[in-house]
Every structure is written in C-alpha cells, then in structure tokens.
Amino acid sequence: MEIIFVKDYDEMSLKTFEIIKETVQSKPQSTLSMTTGGTPQGLFEILVKKINEKEIDISQTTFLNLDEYIGPKNAPYSVYRYMHENFYDLINFKPKEIHLINGDSNNVDKEIIRYSEILRRNPRDIQILGLGTNGHIGANEPGTPFDSEIFLANHDDSTIKSTIKQYDLTESEAPTQMITLGFKEIIEATKVILMVSGTSKAKAVKDLVEGPISVKCPASFLQDKDNVILIVDQEASSLLSK
Ligand code: GLP
C-alpha cells in the first residue's frame, strides 16, 4: 500500500481527482467505480467543474459504484440519488455507460448476479473507497471474511447511526442492509484509492496502517496490497506513530 499524506479534505479531493485525470488521459475508455458519503463529495465537485470546463473528457468512460442500500431508489440515502444529485445530473458531458446497483429489486440474488456480470464485463481501472469509523470498506463490516464476494451485507449499529446522522433520518427510516462489492471485487481493480479525512477516522487509520491484518478492521485487508493508494489528511493520520 502506498500512502500519500495530504494537508486536508480539499487536498485529498484534488489529489484523487489528479489520479483519475491521469488515468482517463492515458486510457479514455477507463472504467471508474465510485463510492458515496461525505468523503467523496469534494471530489465530485471538482469532477463536475473540470468535466464541464472540458479539462477532462469522460465521453468514453464507464462509471460503476461500490455499493447500494436496500430501499427505494429515490430514498434520501440511496446511492442512486446521491450519484444523480452530486454528479450525473450536474455534468454537461455524460460517460459512455453508467451502471448502478438496484437496491429496490424484489430479487436480491438475481440483482447480485446481474451486477457481477457487469463487473466481469467492465474490469475497473480505479475503485474509489471511503473508510467507516469502525474500519469498514463498502459494507464489509468488522468480522466479514476476507474472501467475501459481492453480497447482501448487514450494517453495524455504528454504521446505521452514521447514516441516520448524515441524512437526518428517524431510526425506522434508516437502511440496515446494502448490496456491496466484497473484498474480492474491491481488490480486482487496477488501482484502489482509499480516501480518508478527519479526526473521526484517525483510530481506523491507525488500525488499518499499523494494526495487524485482521477482520476486526476490514480496511487492514488493504495494508499489504501493492495496488492500493491511501490518501490521508493530517487529522485522519494524527494517531499514526511513524
Ligand atoms: C458508508 C458507506 C461507505 C462509506 C462510509 C464512510 O457506510 N457504505 O462506502 O465509505 O460509510 O462514509 P463517509 O465518507 O460519509 O464518512
């Protein structure tokens, strides 16, 4: 794992954008798999601006996503809605293909097979990840075996609480499950970029970088992988001893 230390959230967003830009410039047909949440919001802002200003041409790219909540397509927390509101509805030039997981399917097993096939047809050049405060990646929560493959995951209580806070939901409105890429699919991408910012992630960063590789900290799976880049800001790296 390569670690890039940056000053703050804005620098983390810009650095990630630069890697995406280089990748798309050297391979215009790149497949980029995104994540959602507070972490990549700044990245999407930069992407929208640079795409609309024609600094980056995404017309031949394919966009995928890491995960999707089980619930209505237009629920305030859905990845579908997030991607549209923060990205797809704001860009004047569209990617060649967009594939989202359907979290509203009445047959989850079938949906998992459908998306696996999409992943197979579209080898990813980049997989963007965020980090849960408990070290989760996608919805691979603590305890998930490292050989997990795209599956229906149950959220930890701490993750449900984060979602409630982020989207201002009541407890009964909060989603409790997601279809998520497993460790197997996450690491298949040519480059895996883990973006981390803020003091709330500092403990998880310490466990991920300095702790043992253990299912207790799902992101520690990435520690010894050569295709992983961790982009971490000063606050999130504040507990690292080295
Ligand atoms: C959620 C998502 C993850 C995301 C993480 C961190 O549970 N399933 O994909 O990376 O939380 O979210 P945030 O970036 O808002 O801190």
PDB file of C-alpha atoms and ligand atoms in Angstrom:
ATOM      1  CA  MET A   1       0.000   0.000   0.000  1.00  0.00           C
ATOM      2  CA  GLU A   2       1.284   3.409  -0.946  1.00  0.00           C
ATOM      3  CA  ILE A   3       0.407   6.243   1.446  1.00  0.00           C
ATOM      4  CA  ILE A   4       0.003   9.827   0.266  1.00  0.00           C
ATOM      5  CA  PHE A   5      -0.152  12.310   3.130  1.00  0.00           C
ATOM      6  CA  VAL A   6      -2.097  15.479   2.341  1.00  0.00           C
ATOM      7  CA  LYS A   7      -2.934  18.566   4.367  1.00  0.00           C
ATOM      8  CA  ASP A   8      -6.705  18.484   4.475  1.00  0.00           C
ATOM      9  CA  TYR A   9     -10.000  17.427   2.873  1.00  0.00           C
ATOM     10  CA  ASP A  10      -9.569  19.727  -0.139  1.00  0.00           C
ATOM     11  CA  GLU A  11      -6.099  18.426  -0.890  1.00  0.00           C
ATOM     12  CA  MET A  12      -7.358  14.833  -0.543  1.00  0.00           C
ATOM     13  CA  SER A  13     -10.115  15.566  -3.082  1.00  0.00           C
ATOM     14  CA  LEU A  14      -7.713  17.272  -5.501  1.00  0.00           C
ATOM     15  CA  LYS A  15      -5.091  14.517  -5.292  1.00  0.00           C
ATOM     16  CA  THR A  16      -7.743  11.880  -6.044  1.00  0.00           C
ATOM     17  CA  PHE A  17      -9.016  13.941  -8.970  1.00  0.00           C
ATOM     18  CA  GLU A  18      -5.467  14.166 -10.368  1.00  0.00           C
ATOM     19  CA  ILE A  19      -5.090  10.374 -10.336  1.00  0.00           C
ATOM     20  CA  ILE A  20      -8.461   9.980 -12.058  1.00  0.00           C
ATOM     21  CA  LYS A  21      -7.495  12.591 -14.658  1.00  0.00           C
ATOM     22  CA  GLU A  22      -4.150  10.901 -15.428  1.00  0.00           C
ATOM     23  CA  THR A  23      -5.883   7.536 -15.731  1.00  0.00           C
ATOM     24  CA  VAL A  24      -8.559   8.829 -18.128  1.00  0.00           C
ATOM     25  CA  GLN A  25      -5.985  10.762 -20.174  1.00  0.00           C
ATOM     26  CA  SER A  26      -3.824   7.679 -20.668  1.00  0.00           C
ATOM     27  CA  LYS A  27      -6.851   5.408 -21.233  1.00  0.00           C
ATOM     28  CA  PRO A  28     -10.002   7.242 -22.386  1.00  0.00           C
ATOM     29  CA  GLN A  29     -12.111   4.042 -22.102  1.00  0.00           C
ATOM     30  CA  SER A  30     -11.360   3.689 -18.382  1.00  0.00           C
ATOM     31  CA  THR A  31     -13.868   2.140 -16.013  1.00  0.00           C
ATOM     32  CA  LEU A  32     -14.157   4.104 -12.780  1.00  0.00           C
ATOM     33  CA  SER A  33     -16.004   2.747  -9.780  1.00  0.00           C
ATOM     34  CA  MET A  34     -17.093   5.369  -7.292  1.00  0.00           C
ATOM     35  CA  THR A  35     -18.225   5.481  -3.691  1.00  0.00           C
ATOM     36  CA  THR A  36     -20.600   7.837  -1.880  1.00  0.00           C
ATOM     37  CA  GLY A  37     -20.830   9.502   1.539  1.00  0.00           C
ATOM     38  CA  GLY A  38     -19.270  12.698   2.852  1.00  0.00           C
ATOM     39  CA  THR A  39     -15.730  11.728   1.862  1.00  0.00           C
ATOM     40  CA  PRO A  40     -16.006  11.902  -1.968  1.00  0.00           C
ATOM     41  CA  GLN A  41     -18.321  14.922  -2.079  1.00  0.00           C
ATOM     42  CA  GLY A  42     -15.425  17.345  -2.724  1.00  0.00           C
ATOM     43  CA  LEU A  43     -14.062  15.024  -5.410  1.00  0.00           C
ATOM     44  CA  PHE A  44     -17.429  15.070  -7.201  1.00  0.00           C
ATOM     45  CA  GLU A  45     -17.477  18.885  -7.042  1.00  0.00           C
ATOM     46  CA  ILE A  46     -14.067  19.034  -8.722  1.00  0.00           C
ATOM     47  CA  LEU A  47     -15.033  16.382 -11.283  1.00  0.00           C
ATOM     48  CA  VAL A  48     -18.228  18.270 -12.240  1.00  0.00           C
ATOM     49  CA  LYS A  49     -16.300  21.527 -12.656  1.00  0.00           C
ATOM     50  CA  LYS A  50     -13.446  20.002 -14.662  1.00  0.00           C
ATOM     51  CA  ILE A  51     -15.769  17.943 -16.881  1.00  0.00           C
ATOM     52  CA  ASN A  52     -17.970  20.964 -17.636  1.00  0.00           C
ATOM     53  CA  GLU A  53     -14.885  23.098 -18.350  1.00  0.00           C
ATOM     54  CA  LYS A  54     -13.677  20.325 -20.713  1.00  0.00           C
ATOM     55  CA  GLU A  55     -10.452  19.804 -18.754  1.00  0.00           C
ATOM     56  CA  ILE A  56     -11.232  16.085 -18.622  1.00  0.00           C
ATOM     57  CA  ASP A  57     -13.128  14.139 -21.280  1.00  0.00           C
ATOM     58  CA  ILE A  58     -15.214  11.285 -19.865  1.00  0.00           C
ATOM     59  CA  SER A  59     -17.179  10.528 -23.040  1.00  0.00           C
ATOM     60  CA  GLN A  60     -15.633   7.068 -23.435  1.00  0.00           C
ATOM     61  CA  THR A  61     -15.573   6.077 -19.760  1.00  0.00           C
ATOM     62  CA  THR A  62     -17.810   3.700 -17.835  1.00  0.00           C
ATOM     63  CA  PHE A  63     -18.921   4.569 -14.288  1.00  0.00           C
ATOM     64  CA  LEU A  64     -19.844   1.968 -11.673  1.00  0.00           C
ATOM     65  CA  ASN A  65     -20.497   2.070  -7.925  1.00  0.00           C
ATOM     66  CA  LEU A  66     -19.207   0.197  -4.911  1.00  0.00           C
ATOM     67  CA  ASP A  67     -22.485  -0.448  -3.138  1.00  0.00           C
ATOM     68  CA  GLU A  68     -26.184   0.403  -2.756  1.00  0.00           C
ATOM     69  CA  TYR A  69     -28.601   0.478   0.163  1.00  0.00           C
ATOM     70  CA  ILE A  70     -31.605  -1.827   0.215  1.00  0.00           C
ATOM     71  CA  GLY A  71     -34.547   0.553  -0.095  1.00  0.00           C
ATOM     72  CA  PRO A  72     -36.455   2.680  -2.575  1.00  0.00           C
ATOM     73  CA  LYS A  73     -34.424   4.018  -5.491  1.00  0.00           C
ATOM     74  CA  ASN A  74     -35.170   7.616  -4.564  1.00  0.00           C
ATOM     75  CA  ALA A  75     -34.776   7.304  -0.782  1.00  0.00           C
ATOM     76  CA  PRO A  76     -32.740  10.234   0.611  1.00  0.00           C
ATOM     77  CA  TYR A  77     -29.863   7.868   1.406  1.00  0.00           C
ATOM     78  CA  SER A  78     -29.745   5.884  -1.846  1.00  0.00           C
ATOM     79  CA  VAL A  79     -26.526   5.709  -3.839  1.00  0.00           C
ATOM     80  CA  TYR A  80     -28.676   6.193  -6.954  1.00  0.00           C
ATOM     81  CA  ARG A  81     -29.923   9.548  -5.655  1.00  0.00           C
ATOM     82  CA  TYR A  82     -26.519  10.623  -4.338  1.00  0.00           C
ATOM     83  CA  MET A  83     -24.831   9.897  -7.665  1.00  0.00           C
ATOM     84  CA  HIS A  84     -27.518  11.785  -9.583  1.00  0.00           C
ATOM     85  CA  GLU A  85     -27.657  14.796  -7.263  1.00  0.00           C
ATOM     86  CA  ASN A  86     -23.899  15.121  -6.802  1.00  0.00           C
ATOM     87  CA  PHE A  87     -22.686  14.065 -10.222  1.00  0.00           C
ATOM     88  CA  TYR A  88     -24.760  12.693 -13.098  1.00  0.00           C
ATOM     89  CA  ASP A  89     -27.366  15.483 -13.118  1.00  0.00           C
ATOM     90  CA  LEU A  90     -24.694  18.200 -12.934  1.00  0.00           C
ATOM     91  CA  ILE A  91     -22.375  17.212 -15.771  1.00  0.00           C
ATOM     92  CA  ASN A  92     -22.911  18.557 -19.299  1.00  0.00           C
ATOM     93  CA  PHE A  93     -20.990  15.679 -20.898  1.00  0.00           C
ATOM     94  CA  LYS A  94     -22.003  12.125 -19.960  1.00  0.00           C
ATOM     95  CA  PRO A  95     -19.926   8.951 -19.618  1.00  0.00           C
ATOM     96  CA  LYS A  96     -20.420   6.228 -22.238  1.00  0.00           C
ATOM     97  CA  GLU A  97     -22.016   3.890 -19.688  1.00  0.00           C
ATOM     98  CA  ILE A  98     -23.338   4.174 -16.135  1.00  0.00           C
ATOM     99  CA  HIS A  99     -24.181   1.072 -14.092  1.00  0.00           C
ATOM    100  CA  LEU A 100     -25.688   1.321 -10.619  1.00  0.00           C
ATOM    101  CA  ILE A 101     -26.748  -1.495  -8.312  1.00  0.00           C
ATOM    102  CA  ASN A 102     -30.547  -1.703  -7.923  1.00  0.00           C
ATOM    103  CA  GLY A 103     -31.278  -1.756  -4.182  1.00  0.00           C
ATOM    104  CA  ASP A 104     -35.016  -1.803  -4.857  1.00  0.00           C
ATOM    105  CA  SER A 105     -35.040  -5.142  -6.653  1.00  0.00           C
ATOM    106  CA  ASN A 106     -37.531  -7.742  -5.416  1.00  0.00           C
ATOM    107  CA  ASN A 107     -34.918 -10.405  -6.132  1.00  0.00           C
ATOM    108  CA  VAL A 108     -31.601  -9.532  -4.477  1.00  0.00           C
ATOM    109  CA  ASP A 109     -29.894 -12.755  -5.588  1.00  0.00           C
ATOM    110  CA  LYS A 110     -30.726 -12.001  -9.207  1.00  0.00           C
ATOM    111  CA  GLU A 111     -29.520  -8.401  -8.814  1.00  0.00           C
ATOM    112  CA  ILE A 112     -26.209  -9.644  -7.397  1.00  0.00           C
ATOM    113  CA  ILE A 113     -25.773 -11.937 -10.407  1.00  0.00           C
ATOM    114  CA  ARG A 114     -26.670  -9.073 -12.784  1.00  0.00           C
ATOM    115  CA  TYR A 115     -24.106  -6.712 -11.244  1.00  0.00           C
ATOM    116  CA  SER A 116     -21.413  -9.438 -11.051  1.00  0.00           C
ATOM    117  CA  GLU A 117     -21.809  -9.831 -14.788  1.00  0.00           C
ATOM    118  CA  ILE A 118     -21.397  -6.048 -15.255  1.00  0.00           C
ATOM    119  CA  LEU A 119     -18.221  -6.163 -13.141  1.00  0.00           C
ATOM    120  CA  ARG A 120     -16.922  -9.047 -15.227  1.00  0.00           C
ATOM    121  CA  ARG A 121     -17.557  -7.188 -18.482  1.00  0.00           C
ATOM    122  CA  ASN A 122     -16.008  -3.956 -17.150  1.00  0.00           C
ATOM    123  CA  PRO A 123     -12.649  -4.536 -15.441  1.00  0.00           C
ATOM    124  CA  ARG A 124     -12.117  -1.490 -13.242  1.00  0.00           C
ATOM    125  CA  ASP A 125      -9.142   0.838 -13.680  1.00  0.00           C
ATOM    126  CA  ILE A 126      -9.979   2.652 -10.462  1.00  0.00           C
ATOM    127  CA  GLN A 127     -12.001   1.746  -7.400  1.00  0.00           C
ATOM    128  CA  ILE A 128     -12.588   4.656  -5.017  1.00  0.00           C
ATOM    129  CA  LEU A 129     -13.227   3.807  -1.360  1.00  0.00           C
ATOM    130  CA  GLY A 130     -14.114   5.679   1.804  1.00  0.00           C
ATOM    131  CA  LEU A 131     -13.490   4.395   5.316  1.00  0.00           C
ATOM    132  CA  GLY A 132     -16.071   3.733   8.029  1.00  0.00           C
ATOM    133  CA  THR A 133     -15.197   4.888  11.557  1.00  0.00           C
ATOM    134  CA  ASN A 134     -15.101   1.179  12.501  1.00  0.00           C
ATOM    135  CA  GLY A 135     -12.734   0.421   9.602  1.00  0.00           C
ATOM    136  CA  HIS A 136     -15.368  -0.850   7.159  1.00  0.00           C
ATOM    137  CA  ILE A 137     -14.953  -0.537   3.390  1.00  0.00           C
ATOM    138  CA  GLY A 138     -18.066  -0.656   1.209  1.00  0.00           C
ATOM    139  CA  ALA A 139     -20.353  -2.513   3.595  1.00  0.00           C
ATOM    140  CA  ASN A 140     -17.714  -5.077   4.544  1.00  0.00           C
ATOM    141  CA  GLU A 141     -18.174  -4.599   8.291  1.00  0.00           C
ATOM    142  CA  PRO A 142     -15.851  -5.952  11.014  1.00  0.00           C
ATOM    143  CA  GLY A 143     -15.974  -9.760  11.009  1.00  0.00           C
ATOM    144  CA  THR A 144     -16.559 -10.097   7.251  1.00  0.00           C
ATOM    145  CA  PRO A 145     -14.239 -12.817   5.883  1.00  0.00           C
ATOM    146  CA  PHE A 146     -11.516 -11.517   3.552  1.00  0.00           C
ATOM    147  CA  ASP A 147     -12.749 -13.750   0.717  1.00  0.00           C
ATOM    148  CA  SER A 148     -16.155 -12.017   0.545  1.00  0.00           C
ATOM    149  CA  GLU A 149     -17.688 -11.627  -2.923  1.00  0.00           C
ATOM    150  CA  ILE A 150     -20.476  -9.170  -3.841  1.00  0.00           C
ATOM    151  CA  PHE A 151     -23.174  -9.860  -1.243  1.00  0.00           C
ATOM    152  CA  LEU A 152     -26.068  -8.552   0.833  1.00  0.00           C
ATOM    153  CA  ALA A 153     -24.478  -7.109   3.988  1.00  0.00           C
ATOM    154  CA  ASN A 154     -25.994  -6.132   7.318  1.00  0.00           C
ATOM    155  CA  HIS A 155     -24.825  -2.830   8.750  1.00  0.00           C
ATOM    156  CA  ASP A 156     -23.237  -2.493  12.166  1.00  0.00           C
ATOM    157  CA  ASP A 157     -25.142  -0.314  14.636  1.00  0.00           C
ATOM    158  CA  SER A 158     -22.433   2.356  14.358  1.00  0.00           C
ATOM    159  CA  THR A 159     -22.895   2.477  10.572  1.00  0.00           C
ATOM    160  CA  ILE A 160     -26.687   2.776  10.899  1.00  0.00           C
ATOM    161  CA  LYS A 161     -26.172   5.664  13.342  1.00  0.00           C
ATOM    162  CA  SER A 162     -23.816   7.410  10.879  1.00  0.00           C
ATOM    163  CA  THR A 163     -26.409   7.077   8.092  1.00  0.00           C
ATOM    164  CA  ILE A 164     -29.153   8.469  10.374  1.00  0.00           C
ATOM    165  CA  LYS A 165     -26.960  11.462  11.177  1.00  0.00           C
ATOM    166  CA  GLN A 166     -25.800  12.061   7.624  1.00  0.00           C
ATOM    167  CA  TYR A 167     -29.281  12.004   6.070  1.00  0.00           C
ATOM    168  CA  ASP A 168     -31.267  13.264   9.062  1.00  0.00           C
ATOM    169  CA  LEU A 169     -33.431  10.113   9.256  1.00  0.00           C
ATOM    170  CA  THR A 170     -35.555   8.610  12.007  1.00  0.00           C
ATOM    171  CA  GLU A 171     -34.493   5.200  13.290  1.00  0.00           C
ATOM    172  CA  SER A 172     -37.292   3.432  11.392  1.00  0.00           C
ATOM    173  CA  GLU A 173     -36.365   5.156   8.112  1.00  0.00           C
ATOM    174  CA  ALA A 174     -32.714   4.122   8.283  1.00  0.00           C
ATOM    175  CA  PRO A 175     -31.463   1.431   5.914  1.00  0.00           C
ATOM    176  CA  THR A 176     -29.902  -1.606   7.602  1.00  0.00           C
ATOM    177  CA  GLN A 177     -28.568  -3.524   4.608  1.00  0.00           C
ATOM    178  CA  MET A 178     -26.560  -2.931   1.456  1.00  0.00           C
ATOM    179  CA  ILE A 179     -25.539  -4.849  -1.611  1.00  0.00           C
ATOM    180  CA  THR A 180     -21.776  -4.331  -1.603  1.00  0.00           C
ATOM    181  CA  LEU A 181     -18.751  -5.412  -3.548  1.00  0.00           C
ATOM    182  CA  GLY A 182     -16.739  -7.860  -1.431  1.00  0.00           C
ATOM    183  CA  PHE A 183     -13.008  -7.755  -0.729  1.00  0.00           C
ATOM    184  CA  LYS A 184     -12.523  -9.977  -3.782  1.00  0.00           C
ATOM    185  CA  GLU A 185     -14.017  -7.470  -6.238  1.00  0.00           C
ATOM    186  CA  ILE A 186     -12.585  -4.411  -4.451  1.00  0.00           C
ATOM    187  CA  ILE A 187      -9.010  -5.571  -4.879  1.00  0.00           C
ATOM    188  CA  GLU A 188      -9.501  -6.655  -8.509  1.00  0.00           C
ATOM    189  CA  ALA A 189      -9.368  -3.009  -9.646  1.00  0.00           C
ATOM    190  CA  THR A 190      -6.054  -1.901 -11.168  1.00  0.00           C
ATOM    191  CA  LYS A 191      -5.859   0.949  -8.633  1.00  0.00           C
ATOM    192  CA  VAL A 192      -7.756   1.081  -5.357  1.00  0.00           C
ATOM    193  CA  ILE A 193      -7.848   4.566  -3.838  1.00  0.00           C
ATOM    194  CA  LEU A 194      -8.869   4.862  -0.201  1.00  0.00           C
ATOM    195  CA  MET A 195      -9.727   8.469   0.692  1.00  0.00           C
ATOM    196  CA  VAL A 196      -9.704   9.392   4.373  1.00  0.00           C
ATOM    197  CA  SER A 197     -10.181  12.740   6.100  1.00  0.00           C
ATOM    198  CA  GLY A 198     -10.953  13.987   9.607  1.00  0.00           C
ATOM    199  CA  THR A 199     -10.302  13.080  13.242  1.00  0.00           C
ATOM    200  CA  SER A 200     -13.312  10.722  13.409  1.00  0.00           C
ATOM    201  CA  LYS A 201     -11.345   8.343  11.146  1.00  0.00           C
ATOM    202  CA  ALA A 202      -7.982   8.592  12.981  1.00  0.00           C
ATOM    203  CA  LYS A 203      -8.411   5.411  15.042  1.00  0.00           C
ATOM    204  CA  ALA A 204      -9.497   3.398  11.982  1.00  0.00           C
ATOM    205  CA  VAL A 205      -6.471   4.744  10.056  1.00  0.00           C
ATOM    206  CA  LYS A 206      -4.127   3.671  12.849  1.00  0.00           C
ATOM    207  CA  ASP A 207      -5.644   0.155  12.875  1.00  0.00           C
ATOM    208  CA  LEU A 208      -5.506  -0.022   9.089  1.00  0.00           C
ATOM    209  CA  VAL A 209      -1.882   1.136   8.764  1.00  0.00           C
ATOM    210  CA  GLU A 210      -0.227  -0.099  11.973  1.00  0.00           C
ATOM    211  CA  GLY A 211      -2.509  -2.790  13.305  1.00  0.00           C
ATOM    212  CA  PRO A 212      -2.451  -6.485  12.471  1.00  0.00           C
ATOM    213  CA  ILE A 213      -4.209  -7.581   9.287  1.00  0.00           C
ATOM    214  CA  SER A 214      -7.455  -8.733  10.852  1.00  0.00           C
ATOM    215  CA  VAL A 215     -11.170  -8.944  10.058  1.00  0.00           C
ATOM    216  CA  LYS A 216     -11.650  -6.736  13.135  1.00  0.00           C
ATOM    217  CA  CYS A 217     -10.502  -3.846  10.924  1.00  0.00           C
ATOM    218  CA  PRO A 218     -11.792  -4.645   7.407  1.00  0.00           C
ATOM    219  CA  ALA A 219      -9.577  -1.994   5.763  1.00  0.00           C
ATOM    220  CA  SER A 220      -6.452  -3.730   7.132  1.00  0.00           C
ATOM    221  CA  PHE A 221      -7.023  -6.163   4.242  1.00  0.00           C
ATOM    222  CA  LEU A 222      -5.558  -3.415   2.021  1.00  0.00           C
ATOM    223  CA  GLN A 223      -2.345  -2.980   4.079  1.00  0.00           C
ATOM    224  CA  ASP A 224      -0.152  -5.429   2.135  1.00  0.00           C
ATOM    225  CA  LYS A 225      -1.665  -4.898  -1.322  1.00  0.00           C
ATOM    226  CA  ASP A 226       0.513  -3.207  -3.970  1.00  0.00           C
ATOM    227  CA  ASN A 227      -2.362  -1.711  -5.985  1.00  0.00           C
ATOM    228  CA  VAL A 228      -3.739   0.338  -3.066  1.00  0.00           C
ATOM    229  CA  ILE A 229      -3.183   4.066  -2.539  1.00  0.00           C
ATOM    230  CA  LEU A 230      -4.248   5.556   0.779  1.00  0.00           C
ATOM    231  CA  ILE A 231      -4.779   9.317   0.571  1.00  0.00           C
ATOM    232  CA  VAL A 232      -4.987  10.560   4.123  1.00  0.00           C
ATOM    233  CA  ASP A 233      -5.119  14.058   5.605  1.00  0.00           C
ATOM    234  CA  GLN A 234      -3.379  15.398   8.721  1.00  0.00           C
ATOM    235  CA  GLU A 235      -6.349  14.929  11.030  1.00  0.00           C
ATOM    236  CA  ALA A 236      -7.004  11.361   9.958  1.00  0.00           C
ATOM    237  CA  SER A 237      -3.308  10.438  10.237  1.00  0.00           C
ATOM    238  CA  SER A 238      -2.849  12.158  13.627  1.00  0.00           C
ATOM    239  CA  LEU A 239      -2.685   8.897  15.632  1.00  0.00           C
ATOM    240  CA  LEU A 240      -0.011   7.250  13.473  1.00  0.00           C
ATOM    241  CA  SER A 241       3.188   6.700  15.403  1.00  0.00           C
ATOM    242  CA  LYS A 242       5.619   6.602  12.467  1.00  0.00           C
TER     243      LYS A 242
HETATM  244  C1  GLP B   1     -20.859   4.195   4.488  1.00  0.00           C
HETATM  245  C2  GLP B   1     -20.620   3.620   3.084  1.00  0.00           C
HETATM  246  C3  GLP B   1     -19.165   3.562   2.737  1.00  0.00           C
HETATM  247  C4  GLP B   1     -18.529   4.887   3.092  1.00  0.00           C
HETATM  248  C5  GLP B   1     -18.504   5.053   4.585  1.00  0.00           C
HETATM  249  C6  GLP B   1     -17.879   6.341   5.061  1.00  0.00           C
HETATM  250  O1  GLP B   1     -21.244   3.207   5.380  1.00  0.00           O
HETATM  251  N1  GLP B   1     -21.194   2.304   2.891  1.00  0.00           N
HETATM  252  O2  GLP B   1     -18.996   3.259   1.372  1.00  0.00           O
HETATM  253  O3  GLP B   1     -17.224   4.933   2.607  1.00  0.00           O
HETATM  254  O4  GLP B   1     -19.815   4.942   5.104  1.00  0.00           O
HETATM  255  O5  GLP B   1     -18.745   7.425   4.895  1.00  0.00           O
HETATM  256  P1  GLP B   1     -18.306   8.923   4.970  1.00  0.00           P
HETATM  257  O6  GLP B   1     -17.454   9.188   3.794  1.00  0.00           O
HETATM  258  O7  GLP B   1     -19.581   9.705   4.918  1.00  0.00           O
HETATM  259  O8  GLP B   1     -17.571   9.096   6.247  1.00  0.00           O
END
